[in-house]
Coordinates of C-alpha atoms in Angstrom, one line a residue:
X1 CA -33.0 -32.2 -63.1
X2 CA -30.8 -34.8 -61.9
X3 CA -27.6 -32.2 -63.5
X4 CA -29.0 -29.0 -62.1
X5 CA -29.2 -31.1 -58.5
X6 CA -25.9 -32.0 -58.5
X7 CA -24.2 -28.3 -59.2
X8 CA -26.3 -26.8 -56.3
X9 CA -28.2 -27.6 -53.8
X10 CA -32.1 -26.2 -54.3
X11 CA -32.5 -23.5 -51.3
X12 CA -34.4 -24.7 -48.1
X13 CA -34.9 -28.5 -49.2
X14 CA -35.9 -30.1 -46.4
X15 CA -33.7 -33.3 -47.2
X16 CA -30.5 -31.2 -47.7
X17 CA -31.0 -28.6 -44.7
X18 CA -28.3 -25.8 -44.4
X19 CA -25.2 -26.7 -43.0
X20 CA -24.2 -25.4 -39.2
X21 CA -22.0 -22.2 -39.7
X22 CA -25.0 -20.9 -41.7
X23 CA -27.8 -21.3 -40.1
X24 CA -26.4 -19.7 -36.9
X25 CA -25.1 -16.9 -39.0
X26 CA -29.0 -17.0 -40.2
X27 CA -27.3 -17.2 -44.2
X28 CA -28.3 -18.5 -47.3
X29 CA -27.1 -21.8 -47.2
X30 CA -25.1 -23.1 -51.6
X31 CA -23.1 -25.2 -52.2
X32 CA -21.3 -25.8 -55.9
X33 CA -20.8 -29.5 -57.1
X34 CA -17.8 -30.7 -55.6
X35 CA -16.8 -28.2 -53.1
X36 CA -16.4 -29.6 -50.3
X37 CA -17.4 -26.3 -48.5
X38 CA -20.5 -24.0 -49.6
X39 CA -20.0 -20.0 -50.3
X40 CA -21.0 -18.4 -47.5
X41 CA -18.3 -20.8 -45.5
X42 CA -15.5 -20.2 -48.4
X43 CA -16.6 -16.7 -47.4
X44 CA -15.5 -16.4 -44.5
X45 CA -13.1 -18.8 -43.9
X46 CA -14.8 -21.0 -41.2
X47 CA -15.5 -24.7 -41.3
X48 CA -18.5 -26.5 -43.4
X49 CA -20.2 -29.1 -42.2
X50 CA -24.2 -30.6 -42.3
X51 CA -26.3 -31.8 -39.1
X52 CA -25.8 -35.1 -41.5
X53 CA -23.9 -37.4 -39.9
X54 CA -21.5 -38.5 -42.2
X55 CA -21.1 -36.0 -44.1
X56 CA -20.0 -33.7 -40.9
X57 CA -17.4 -36.0 -39.2
X58 CA -15.9 -36.8 -43.0
X59 CA -15.8 -32.9 -44.2
X60 CA -14.1 -31.6 -40.9
X61 CA -11.7 -34.9 -41.3
X62 CA -11.0 -34.1 -44.8
X63 CA -10.8 -29.9 -43.7
X64 CA -8.4 -31.0 -40.3
X65 CA -6.3 -32.3 -42.6
X66 CA -5.5 -30.0 -45.2
X67 CA -4.7 -27.7 -42.6
X68 CA -2.6 -30.0 -40.8
X69 CA -0.5 -30.9 -43.6
X70 CA -0.5 -26.4 -44.2
X71 CA 0.8 -25.9 -41.2
X72 CA 4.1 -28.5 -41.1
X73 CA 4.7 -27.1 -44.5
X74 CA 5.1 -23.8 -42.9
X75 CA 7.8 -24.6 -40.3
X76 CA 10.8 -26.2 -39.8
X77 CA 11.6 -29.6 -38.7
X78 CA 13.3 -27.6 -35.2
X79 CA 9.8 -26.9 -34.2
X80 CA 8.3 -29.8 -33.8
X81 CA 7.7 -30.1 -30.3
X82 CA 6.3 -26.6 -30.7
X83 CA 4.2 -26.9 -33.6
X84 CA 2.2 -30.3 -32.3
X85 CA 1.1 -28.8 -29.4
X86 CA -0.9 -25.8 -31.4
X87 CA -2.3 -28.8 -33.9
X88 CA -3.8 -30.0 -30.6
X89 CA -5.3 -27.0 -28.9
X90 CA -6.2 -26.0 -32.5
X91 CA -8.0 -29.2 -33.1
X92 CA -9.4 -29.4 -29.8
X93 CA -10.8 -26.3 -30.4
X94 CA -12.8 -26.4 -33.3
X95 CA -13.7 -29.7 -32.1
X96 CA -15.6 -27.9 -29.0
X97 CA -17.0 -25.3 -31.2
X98 CA -18.7 -28.2 -33.3
X99 CA -19.9 -30.1 -30.2
X100 CA -21.1 -26.5 -29.3
X101 CA -23.3 -26.2 -31.3
X102 CA -24.7 -29.8 -32.1
X103 CA -28.6 -29.4 -31.7
X104 CA -29.8 -32.7 -31.0
X105 CA -29.8 -37.0 -31.7
X106 CA -31.0 -36.9 -35.0
X107 CA -29.1 -33.9 -36.0
X108 CA -25.0 -34.5 -35.0
X109 CA -22.6 -36.8 -34.2
X110 CA -18.9 -36.5 -32.5
X111 CA -16.6 -39.3 -32.8
X112 CA -13.8 -38.9 -30.3
X113 CA -10.7 -40.9 -30.2
X114 CA -10.7 -40.4 -33.9
X115 CA -6.9 -41.4 -34.7
X116 CA -7.2 -38.4 -37.3
X117 CA -7.9 -35.6 -34.9
X118 CA -5.7 -35.2 -31.7
X119 CA -8.5 -36.5 -28.7
X120 CA -9.8 -34.7 -25.9
X121 CA -8.2 -35.6 -22.8
X122 CA -10.1 -38.3 -20.8
X123 CA -11.1 -35.2 -17.8
X124 CA -11.4 -32.5 -21.1
X125 CA -14.7 -30.7 -22.0
X126 CA -13.1 -27.4 -20.3
X127 CA -12.6 -29.2 -17.4
X128 CA -9.0 -27.6 -17.2
X129 CA -7.7 -27.0 -13.5
X130 CA -7.4 -23.3 -14.0
X131 CA -10.4 -22.4 -14.9
X132 CA -13.4 -21.1 -12.7
X133 CA -16.6 -23.5 -14.4
X134 CA -16.1 -27.2 -14.3
X135 CA -19.1 -29.4 -16.5
X136 CA -21.8 -30.9 -14.5
X137 CA -24.2 -33.9 -16.3
X138 CA -27.9 -32.5 -16.7
X139 CA -30.1 -35.2 -15.1
X140 CA -32.6 -37.3 -17.5
X141 CA -35.5 -35.8 -16.0
X142 CA -34.5 -32.6 -17.3
X143 CA -32.7 -33.2 -20.2
X144 CA -35.1 -33.3 -22.7
X145 CA -36.2 -30.0 -21.9
X146 CA -32.6 -28.5 -22.4
X147 CA -32.3 -30.5 -25.5
X148 CA -34.5 -28.1 -27.2
X149 CA -33.4 -24.9 -25.5
X150 CA -30.0 -25.9 -26.9
X151 CA -31.6 -26.3 -30.2
X152 CA -32.8 -23.4 -30.4
X153 CA -29.9 -21.5 -29.1
X154 CA -27.7 -23.2 -32.2
X155 CA -29.3 -20.8 -34.4
X156 CA -28.9 -17.7 -32.1
X157 CA -26.0 -15.5 -32.8
X158 CA -24.0 -14.5 -29.9
X159 CA -25.9 -16.6 -27.3
X160 CA -25.3 -17.8 -24.7
X161 CA -24.2 -21.6 -24.4
X162 CA -24.1 -23.1 -21.0
X163 CA -24.6 -26.2 -22.1
X164 CA -23.0 -29.0 -24.2
X165 CA -24.1 -31.8 -25.4
X166 CA -22.9 -35.3 -26.3
X167 CA -23.7 -37.4 -28.6
X168 CA -22.7 -41.4 -29.5
X169 CA -20.7 -42.4 -32.3
X170 CA -24.0 -44.4 -33.5
X171 CA -26.9 -42.6 -33.5
X172 CA -28.5 -46.1 -32.7
X173 CA -26.7 -47.1 -29.9
X174 CA -27.7 -45.3 -26.8
X175 CA -28.7 -41.1 -26.3
X176 CA -27.0 -38.3 -26.3
X177 CA -24.9 -37.0 -22.9
X178 CA -25.9 -33.3 -21.7
X179 CA -23.6 -30.9 -19.7
X180 CA -24.5 -27.7 -18.0
X181 CA -21.3 -25.4 -16.6
X182 CA -21.4 -25.3 -12.5
X183 CA -19.2 -23.4 -10.7
X184 CA -16.2 -25.1 -9.4
X185 CA -14.8 -23.3 -6.8
X186 CA -16.4 -21.6 -4.0
X187 CA -17.9 -18.5 -4.1
X188 CA -15.3 -15.8 -2.9
X189 CA -12.2 -18.2 -3.2
X190 CA -9.9 -16.5 -5.7
X191 CA -8.2 -19.0 -8.3
X192 CA -4.6 -17.8 -7.5
X193 CA -4.2 -15.4 -4.5
X194 CA -0.9 -13.7 -3.7
X195 CA 0.1 -14.0 0.0
X196 CA -0.3 -10.6 0.2
X197 CA -3.4 -10.4 -1.0
X198 CA -5.0 -13.2 1.7
X199 CA -4.2 -10.8 3.9
X200 CA -5.7 -7.8 2.8
X201 CA -8.7 -10.1 1.7
X202 CA -8.9 -11.3 6.1
X203 CA -8.1 -7.2 7.4
X204 CA -11.3 -6.0 4.3
X205 CA -13.0 -8.9 6.0
X206 CA -12.7 -7.4 9.6
X207 CA -13.4 -3.8 9.1
X208 CA -16.2 -4.4 6.6
X209 CA -18.9 -2.0 6.0
X210 CA -16.6 0.6 7.3
X211 CA -14.2 0.4 4.0
X212 CA -15.1 3.7 2.8
X213 CA -15.3 5.2 5.9
X214 CA -11.7 4.8 6.6
X215 CA -9.9 5.5 3.3
X216 CA -11.7 8.9 3.2
X217 CA -11.0 9.3 6.9
X218 CA -7.2 8.5 5.2
X219 CA -7.8 11.8 2.3
X220 CA -9.1 13.9 5.0
X221 CA -6.3 13.6 7.5
X222 CA -3.4 11.8 6.9
X223 CA -3.1 12.5 2.5
X224 CA -2.7 16.4 3.0
X225 CA -0.4 16.2 5.1
X226 CA 1.6 13.3 3.6
X227 CA 0.7 13.5 0.3
X228 CA 2.0 10.2 -0.6
X229 CA -1.2 9.7 -3.3
X230 CA -3.5 11.5 -5.5
X231 CA -6.6 11.5 -4.4
X232 CA -8.2 11.3 -7.5
X233 CA -6.7 8.4 -9.8
X234 CA -6.3 6.3 -6.3
X235 CA -10.5 6.6 -5.6
X236 CA -10.7 5.9 -9.2
X237 CA -9.2 3.3 -9.8
X238 CA -10.6 2.2 -5.8
X239 CA -14.1 2.1 -7.4
X240 CA -13.3 0.6 -10.8
X241 CA -10.4 -1.3 -10.8
X242 CA -9.5 -2.4 -7.6
X243 CA -7.8 -5.7 -7.7
X244 CA -4.9 -3.6 -10.0
X245 CA -4.1 -1.8 -6.5
X246 CA -1.8 -3.3 -4.3
X247 CA -2.4 -5.9 -1.6
X248 CA 0.4 -4.2 0.9
X249 CA -0.6 -0.9 -0.2
X250 CA -4.3 -1.4 0.8
X251 CA -3.4 -3.6 3.6
X252 CA -1.2 -0.3 5.6
X253 CA -3.0 2.0 4.8
X254 CA -6.4 -0.3 6.4
X255 CA -3.3 -0.7 9.6
X256 CA -2.5 3.1 9.4
X257 CA -5.5 4.2 10.0
X258 CA -6.3 2.5 13.2
X259 CA -5.4 4.8 15.7
X260 CA -7.4 7.6 13.8
X261 CA -10.7 6.1 13.2
X262 CA -10.6 4.2 16.7
X263 CA -10.2 7.1 18.9
X264 CA -12.8 10.2 16.3
X265 CA -15.4 7.7 15.3
X266 CA -16.7 6.0 18.2
X267 CA -19.4 3.4 16.3
X268 CA -15.9 2.2 14.2
X269 CA -14.2 1.5 17.2
X270 CA -17.2 -1.2 18.2
X271 CA -17.0 -2.8 15.0
X272 CA -12.7 -3.1 14.8
X273 CA -10.8 -6.0 16.3
X274 CA -7.2 -5.2 17.8
X275 CA -5.6 -2.8 16.4
X276 CA -1.8 -5.5 16.6
X277 CA -3.5 -8.3 14.8
X278 CA -4.2 -6.2 12.0
X279 CA -0.8 -4.4 12.1
X280 CA 0.6 -8.3 12.5
X281 CA -1.9 -8.5 9.0
X282 CA -0.6 -5.6 7.5
X283 CA 3.1 -6.2 8.1
X284 CA 2.7 -9.9 6.7
X285 CA 1.2 -8.6 3.4
X286 CA 3.8 -5.9 3.1
X287 CA 7.1 -8.6 3.7
X288 CA 5.2 -10.9 1.0
X289 CA 5.6 -7.8 -1.2
X290 CA 8.6 -6.5 -0.9
X291 CA 10.4 -9.6 -1.7
X292 CA 8.2 -11.2 -4.8
X293 CA 7.7 -8.4 -6.4
X294 CA 9.0 -4.6 -5.2
X295 CA 8.1 -1.0 -6.8
X296 CA 7.0 2.4 -6.2
X297 CA 3.7 1.0 -4.6
X298 CA 5.7 -1.0 -2.1
X299 CA 7.3 2.3 -1.8
X300 CA 4.0 4.0 0.0
X301 CA 3.2 0.9 1.2
X302 CA 6.6 1.6 3.5
X303 CA 5.8 5.2 4.2
X304 CA 2.4 4.0 5.6
X305 CA 4.2 1.7 7.9
X306 CA 6.6 3.2 9.2
X307 CA 4.7 6.3 10.0
X308 CA 1.9 3.7 11.6
X309 CA 1.2 4.3 15.1
X310 CA 2.6 3.6 17.6
X311 CA 5.6 3.2 17.3
X312 CA 7.3 -0.1 18.7
X313 CA 9.8 -1.6 16.7
X314 CA 13.3 0.3 15.4
X315 CA 15.1 -2.2 14.1
X316 CA 12.1 -3.3 11.9
X317 CA 11.7 0.1 10.9
X318 CA 15.5 1.0 9.7
X319 CA 15.2 -2.2 7.7
X320 CA 11.8 -0.8 5.7
X321 CA 13.3 2.6 5.3
X322 CA 16.7 1.4 3.8
X323 CA 14.4 -0.9 1.1
X324 CA 12.7 1.6 0.6
X325 CA 15.5 4.2 0.1
X326 CA 17.1 1.2 -2.1
X327 CA 14.2 0.9 -4.2
X328 CA 13.1 4.7 -5.0
X329 CA 17.1 5.0 -5.8
X330 CA 16.4 1.9 -8.4
X331 CA 13.6 3.6 -9.8
X332 CA 14.9 7.2 -10.2
X333 CA 12.7 9.2 -7.1
X334 CA 15.7 10.8 -5.7
X335 CA 16.0 12.4 -9.7
X336 CA 14.1 15.5 -11.2
X337 CA 11.6 14.7 -13.4
X338 CA 10.2 17.7 -14.2
X339 CA 12.4 17.8 -17.4
X340 CA 10.6 14.5 -18.4
X341 CA 8.6 13.2 -21.0
X342 CA 6.1 11.5 -18.9
X343 CA 2.9 12.7 -17.5
X344 CA 2.8 15.4 -15.5
X345 CA 0.5 13.6 -13.1
X346 CA 3.3 10.7 -13.3
X347 CA 5.9 13.6 -11.9
X348 CA 4.5 15.4 -9.4
X349 CA 3.6 11.5 -8.1
X350 CA 7.3 10.5 -8.0
X351 CA 8.5 13.9 -6.5
X352 CA 5.3 14.1 -4.0
X353 CA 6.6 10.3 -3.1
X354 CA 10.6 11.0 -3.0
X355 CA 9.6 14.5 -0.1
X356 CA 7.6 12.2 2.5
X357 CA 10.7 9.6 1.4
X358 CA 12.9 12.3 3.3
X359 CA 10.9 13.5 5.6
X360 CA 10.5 10.4 6.9
X361 CA 14.6 9.3 7.2
X362 CA 15.6 12.0 8.9
X363 CA 12.4 12.4 11.7
X364 CA 13.1 8.6 11.8
X365 CA 17.5 9.0 11.9
X366 CA 17.3 11.3 15.0
X367 CA 14.1 9.6 16.7
X368 CA 16.3 6.0 16.1
X369 CA 19.7 7.5 17.3
X370 CA 20.6 6.3 13.6
X371 CA 22.5 7.7 10.7
X372 CA 20.5 8.4 7.9
X373 CA 20.0 6.7 4.6
X374 CA 19.2 9.7 2.0
X375 CA 22.4 12.4 1.0
X376 CA 21.5 15.1 -0.2
X377 CA 24.7 15.2 -3.0
X378 CA 23.0 12.4 -3.7
X379 CA 19.2 13.7 -5.1
X380 CA 17.8 16.5 -7.1
X381 CA 14.8 16.9 -6.5
X382 CA 13.8 20.8 -6.5
X383 CA 11.4 21.3 -3.0
X384 CA 7.9 21.9 -3.4
X385 CA 6.2 24.2 -3.9
X386 CA 1.9 25.1 -4.5
X387 CA 1.4 23.7 -7.8
X388 CA 3.4 20.5 -7.0
X389 CA 0.7 19.6 -4.6
X390 CA -2.5 20.9 -5.4
X391 CA -4.9 21.4 -8.0
X392 CA -5.5 24.7 -9.5
X393 CA -9.4 24.7 -8.4
X394 CA -8.3 23.5 -5.2
X395 CA -10.1 25.7 -1.9
X396 CA -8.5 27.6 -0.1
X397 CA -8.0 25.5 2.8
X398 CA -5.7 23.2 0.8
X399 CA -3.7 26.1 0.4
X400 CA -2.7 26.2 3.6
X401 CA -2.3 23.1 4.6
X402 CA 0.1 23.0 1.2
X403 CA 1.9 25.4 3.0
X404 CA 2.2 23.5 6.3
X405 CA 3.8 20.0 4.3
X406 CA 6.2 22.7 2.1
X407 CA 7.2 24.1 5.4
X408 CA 8.3 20.9 6.9
X409 CA 10.0 19.7 4.4
X410 CA 12.5 22.6 5.1
X411 CA 12.5 22.5 8.2
X412 CA 14.0 18.8 7.3
X413 CA 16.7 19.9 5.5
X414 CA 17.8 22.4 8.3
X415 CA 17.4 18.7 10.6
X416 CA 19.7 17.2 8.2
X417 CA 22.5 19.6 8.6
X418 CA 21.9 19.0 12.2
X419 CA 22.0 15.0 11.5
X420 CA 25.5 15.4 9.5
X421 CA 27.3 17.0 12.1
X422 CA 25.8 14.5 15.4
X423 CA 27.4 11.3 13.2
X424 CA 30.1 12.9 11.6
X425 CA 32.6 10.0 13.2
X426 CA 35.6 12.8 12.3
X427 CA 36.2 15.5 14.9
X428 CA 36.4 19.0 13.6
X429 CA 38.1 20.5 15.7
X430 CA 37.1 24.8 14.5
X431 CA 33.6 23.5 14.2
X432 CA 31.1 26.2 14.9
X433 CA 27.4 25.6 16.2
X434 CA 26.6 28.9 14.7
X435 CA 26.6 25.8 11.5
X436 CA 22.9 24.7 13.0
X437 CA 21.8 27.8 14.9
X438 CA 22.2 29.3 10.8
X439 CA 19.6 27.5 9.3
X440 CA 17.4 27.1 11.5
X441 CA 17.0 30.9 12.0
X442 CA 16.9 31.3 8.1
X443 CA 14.4 28.9 7.6
X444 CA 12.2 31.0 10.7
X445 CA 12.7 33.8 8.7
X446 CA 11.9 32.9 5.4
X447 CA 8.5 31.6 6.8
X448 CA 4.9 33.8 5.9
X449 CA 1.2 33.5 6.3
X450 CA -0.2 30.5 8.1
X451 CA 3.5 28.6 8.1
X452 CA 4.6 31.9 9.6
X453 CA 1.9 31.8 12.3
X454 CA 2.2 28.0 13.6
X455 CA 6.0 28.2 13.9
X456 CA 6.0 31.6 15.7
X457 CA 3.0 31.9 18.2
X458 CA 2.4 29.2 18.4
X459 CA -1.4 29.8 16.7
X460 CA -4.3 28.2 13.7
X461 CA -2.9 24.8 15.0
X462 CA -6.3 23.5 14.0
X463 CA -5.3 23.3 10.0
X464 CA -4.0 19.5 9.4
X465 CA -0.9 19.1 10.1
X466 CA 0.0 22.8 11.7
X467 CA 0.1 20.7 15.5
X468 CA 2.6 18.2 14.2
X469 CA 4.6 21.1 12.4
X470 CA 5.0 23.6 15.5
X471 CA 5.9 20.0 17.4
X472 CA 8.9 19.8 15.2
X473 CA 10.4 23.0 15.1
X474 CA 9.8 23.1 19.1
X475 CA 12.5 19.8 19.4
X476 CA 14.6 21.3 16.7
X477 CA 14.7 24.3 19.1
X478 CA 15.6 21.5 21.8
X479 CA 18.7 19.5 19.4
X480 CA 20.0 22.5 18.9
X481 CA 20.4 23.9 22.6
X482 CA 21.9 19.9 23.1
X483 CA 24.4 20.4 20.7
X484 CA 25.6 23.8 22.2
X485 CA 25.4 22.1 25.4
X486 CA 28.1 18.9 24.5
X487 CA 30.4 21.5 22.5
X488 CA 30.4 23.7 25.7
X489 CA 31.3 20.8 27.5
X490 CA 34.4 20.2 24.8
X491 CA 36.0 23.0 24.9
X492 CA 37.9 23.4 28.8
X493 CA 38.0 27.0 29.2
X494 CA 34.4 27.2 29.5
X495 CA 32.8 28.3 32.8
X496 CA 30.2 26.7 34.8
X497 CA 28.3 29.6 34.3
X498 CA 29.0 29.0 30.7
X499 CA 27.3 25.6 30.9
X500 CA 24.0 26.4 33.5
X501 CA 23.0 29.5 31.4
X502 CA 23.0 26.7 28.1
X503 CA 21.2 23.8 30.8
X504 CA 18.8 27.0 31.1
X505 CA 18.0 27.6 27.6
X506 CA 17.5 24.2 26.8
X507 CA 14.9 24.4 29.9
X508 CA 13.1 26.8 28.5
X509 CA 13.0 25.4 24.6
X510 CA 11.4 22.6 27.1
X511 CA 9.2 24.4 28.8
X512 CA 7.5 25.7 25.2
X513 CA 7.4 21.6 24.4
X514 CA 5.1 21.4 28.1
X515 CA 2.8 24.3 27.6
X516 CA 2.0 23.2 24.0
X517 CA 0.8 19.9 25.0
X518 CA -0.7 20.6 27.9
X519 CA -2.3 23.0 25.1
X520 CA -3.9 20.5 22.9
X521 CA -7.3 19.8 22.8
X522 CA -9.6 16.6 21.5
X523 CA -8.8 17.5 17.7
X524 CA -5.6 18.3 17.7
X525 CA -4.5 15.4 19.5
X526 CA -6.7 13.0 16.6
X527 CA -5.3 14.5 14.3
X528 CA -2.0 13.9 11.4
X529 CA 1.1 13.2 14.0
X530 CA 4.3 11.9 12.7
X531 CA 4.8 9.2 14.2
X532 CA 8.5 9.7 15.2
X533 CA 7.4 12.8 17.1
X534 CA 6.8 10.3 19.6
X535 CA 10.2 10.4 20.7
X536 CA 10.8 14.0 21.9
X537 CA 8.9 13.8 24.8
X538 CA 11.6 11.5 26.1
X539 CA 13.8 12.6 25.1
X540 CA 12.7 16.2 26.7
X541 CA 11.9 14.3 30.5
X542 CA 15.3 12.2 29.4
X543 CA 16.9 16.5 29.4
X544 CA 15.2 17.5 32.4
X545 CA 16.3 14.7 35.1
X546 CA 19.9 15.0 34.1
X547 CA 19.6 18.6 35.3
X548 CA 18.4 18.0 38.2
X549 CA 21.0 15.4 38.5
X550 CA 23.6 17.7 37.6
X551 CA 22.4 20.5 40.1
X552 CA 21.0 18.7 43.0
X553 CA 22.6 15.9 44.9
X554 CA 20.0 15.2 47.3
X555 CA 16.8 12.9 46.7
X556 CA 14.3 15.6 48.9
X557 CA 16.2 18.3 47.0
X558 CA 16.0 16.2 43.7
X559 CA 12.1 16.3 43.9
X560 CA 12.3 20.3 44.6
X561 CA 13.9 21.5 41.7
X562 CA 12.4 23.3 38.6
X563 CA 13.7 20.7 35.8
X564 CA 12.0 17.6 38.1
X565 CA 9.4 19.0 38.3
X566 CA 8.5 20.1 34.5
X567 CA 9.4 16.6 34.0
X568 CA 6.9 15.4 36.5
X569 CA 4.5 18.1 34.4
X570 CA 5.5 16.0 31.6
X571 CA 4.6 12.8 32.9
X572 CA 1.8 13.6 34.1
X573 CA -0.3 15.4 30.8
X574 CA 0.5 12.9 29.0
X575 CA -1.0 10.3 31.3
X576 CA -3.7 12.2 30.8
X577 CA -4.2 12.8 27.4
X578 CA -4.0 9.2 27.0
X579 CA -6.5 8.0 29.6
X580 CA -9.4 11.1 28.2
X581 CA -8.2 11.2 23.9
X582 CA -6.6 7.8 23.9
X583 CA -3.1 9.7 22.3
X584 CA -0.4 7.4 21.7
X585 CA 2.5 9.8 21.3
X586 CA 2.9 9.9 25.0
X587 CA 3.4 6.3 25.0
X588 CA 7.8 5.7 25.2
X589 CA 8.0 8.6 27.6
X590 CA 5.3 7.0 30.1
X591 CA 7.5 3.1 29.6
X592 CA 10.3 5.0 30.0
X593 CA 10.6 7.5 32.8
X594 CA 7.0 7.5 34.9
X595 CA 8.4 4.5 37.1
X596 CA 11.0 6.7 38.0
X597 CA 9.2 9.6 37.9
X598 CA 7.4 8.2 40.4
X599 CA 10.2 6.6 42.2
X600 CA 12.1 9.9 43.1
X601 CA 9.4 11.2 44.2
X602 CA 8.2 8.0 46.5
X603 CA 12.0 8.9 48.0
X604 CA 11.0 12.7 48.7
X605 CA 8.9 11.7 51.1
X606 CA 9.8 11.9 55.1
X607 CA 11.7 8.8 56.3
X608 CA 12.4 6.8 52.6
X609 CA 15.3 7.8 51.7
X610 CA 17.0 5.1 49.9
X611 CA 20.8 5.7 48.7
X612 CA 20.3 2.9 46.3
X613 CA 17.8 4.3 43.9
X614 CA 20.1 7.3 43.5
X615 CA 22.8 5.4 42.3
X616 CA 20.8 4.0 40.3
X617 CA 19.9 7.1 38.5
X618 CA 23.0 8.6 38.4
X619 CA 23.9 5.2 36.4
X620 CA 21.1 6.2 33.8
X621 CA 20.9 9.7 33.4
X622 CA 24.8 10.7 33.9
X623 CA 26.6 10.2 30.9
X624 CA 26.9 12.3 28.4
X625 CA 25.0 11.3 24.9
X626 CA 22.5 13.7 24.1
X627 CA 20.6 12.5 21.0
X628 CA 20.1 8.5 21.6
X629 CA 18.6 8.4 24.8
X630 CA 19.1 4.8 26.5
X631 CA 15.6 3.6 26.1
X632 CA 14.3 0.5 28.6
X633 CA 14.6 -3.1 26.9
X634 CA 11.0 -4.2 27.6
X635 CA 9.0 -1.7 25.8
X636 CA 10.9 -3.0 22.7
X637 CA 9.8 -6.8 23.2
X638 CA 7.6 -7.3 20.7
X639 CA 8.7 -8.3 17.1
X640 CA 5.5 -6.3 15.2
X641 CA 7.5 -3.3 13.1
X642 CA 4.7 0.3 12.3

């Protein structure tokens, strides 16, 4: 009987219970004579220790000692420091597993600070500062109840263990101490938030509970006209893994929709804070992420930022666009990806971002009076097609909106031809305006369907982006007239009649812009507009006032000229749209020219003529600059840019 007991532990013996790992596995525990571990622990390769504290500690110490020796023998002396760290970590983890499984004082004890293994830190027990949970001692009143539950969970496989018991070295000295896991940080505070994520969190708190409405409005109004995001993938990621989306991108998206949502959703308008405050937060998030982690997402964020309304900073937008173009070149967005071995969705997304960047760069260049940053010879991305923009199951209306964007990209290419000549510092004596007229006429002749009716007839303006396309085309016509006028003035043999004829052509283009603006309805005013389009109006009024000054000298006669009357109607129309619909596209024009028009009208009144004011007007409009208007400095005092 004694020999048999020495060879194998009797099964279900209360004198020698099963080891703790077998109890958790609910497996039969059998040991062999003089064996340091049972058969099941040998099979699983796990540490074998029994409820008896003496045997448990002895088994753990011998096992750790053997593993530590094997570990040291496999490593070289050059990795001594790294090996020490790894051994300490492994010992701490095994010690924690042993403590987690200890059910009660009577069956367990743990020795800390033993010289045979690495001791835990004084503030250990999983309470590292970078962890979300902390340990809190359980009061004596509930310790016994919690101990019973802990004892039960120790034998349940994969059971959650929210408590940890620390038993004394000597079982008769003191009672075991029970700890439970509690939340360390206040609810809602991230462990290591980035600066851009902090700004985004503030914006979202200000806009709740309208975030879903804002996202829907963005894809309904903006992304169809400027498709920088793939709606399907964005919505999936926004719902499932929102934390993976760039905080700067989301912040600029929310800020971009301030103008659209406040004018078209009165209920949201009452809940929203000041749009300037939201834009300031979005700018801080953007610049922070641009500095820390620039990538494709930051290009999209910049496009939303620069395309935001109203525009208040020329220099800031220029800096952001230059950064976006530089990053795009470094990421290869200027190259044709159709033959690359990448997913089709990624190909189309890269091309969309480049097209929108191309459009923003050219029209911003015209509006700000600075050379464009993208050169045609440095990119080979093909022009957009319906296949690149629409899914096979898209609707007829989506196809029409896509054709409008395709036409806008084509018109932007025509504008690029003009910009190359405008900003060329070399003198070309044999240069002809036909080089600009021909591409524009060729583009108009190539249009078909909806884009043709929008451009030629001015119809179908209720479609998303249609009004913007019409305005950009009319501004392109006026630009061509200005270029022709400047070219004619440089020719000595041109008569005054020839120059006046070009003036009249430009005034007709201005009349078309005025008629288009006067006929805009609420739906069109609250639709998509390129932010650079706001500079069409000050440029047009500037041209009209210049024409009026060059044809009439007296204040009373100036106020009666047809060009001045057109300029006055522009100011009145933009004021009306601002008051009734909150339309901000005329803010730049009103800031620059409303006071001038009012002064001319006041000076034209009987017995109220001031020659000083007339000299000021001639100083302002008597120059030959035909692209870059002279802006009033007060408009750009605000340092924010969007």
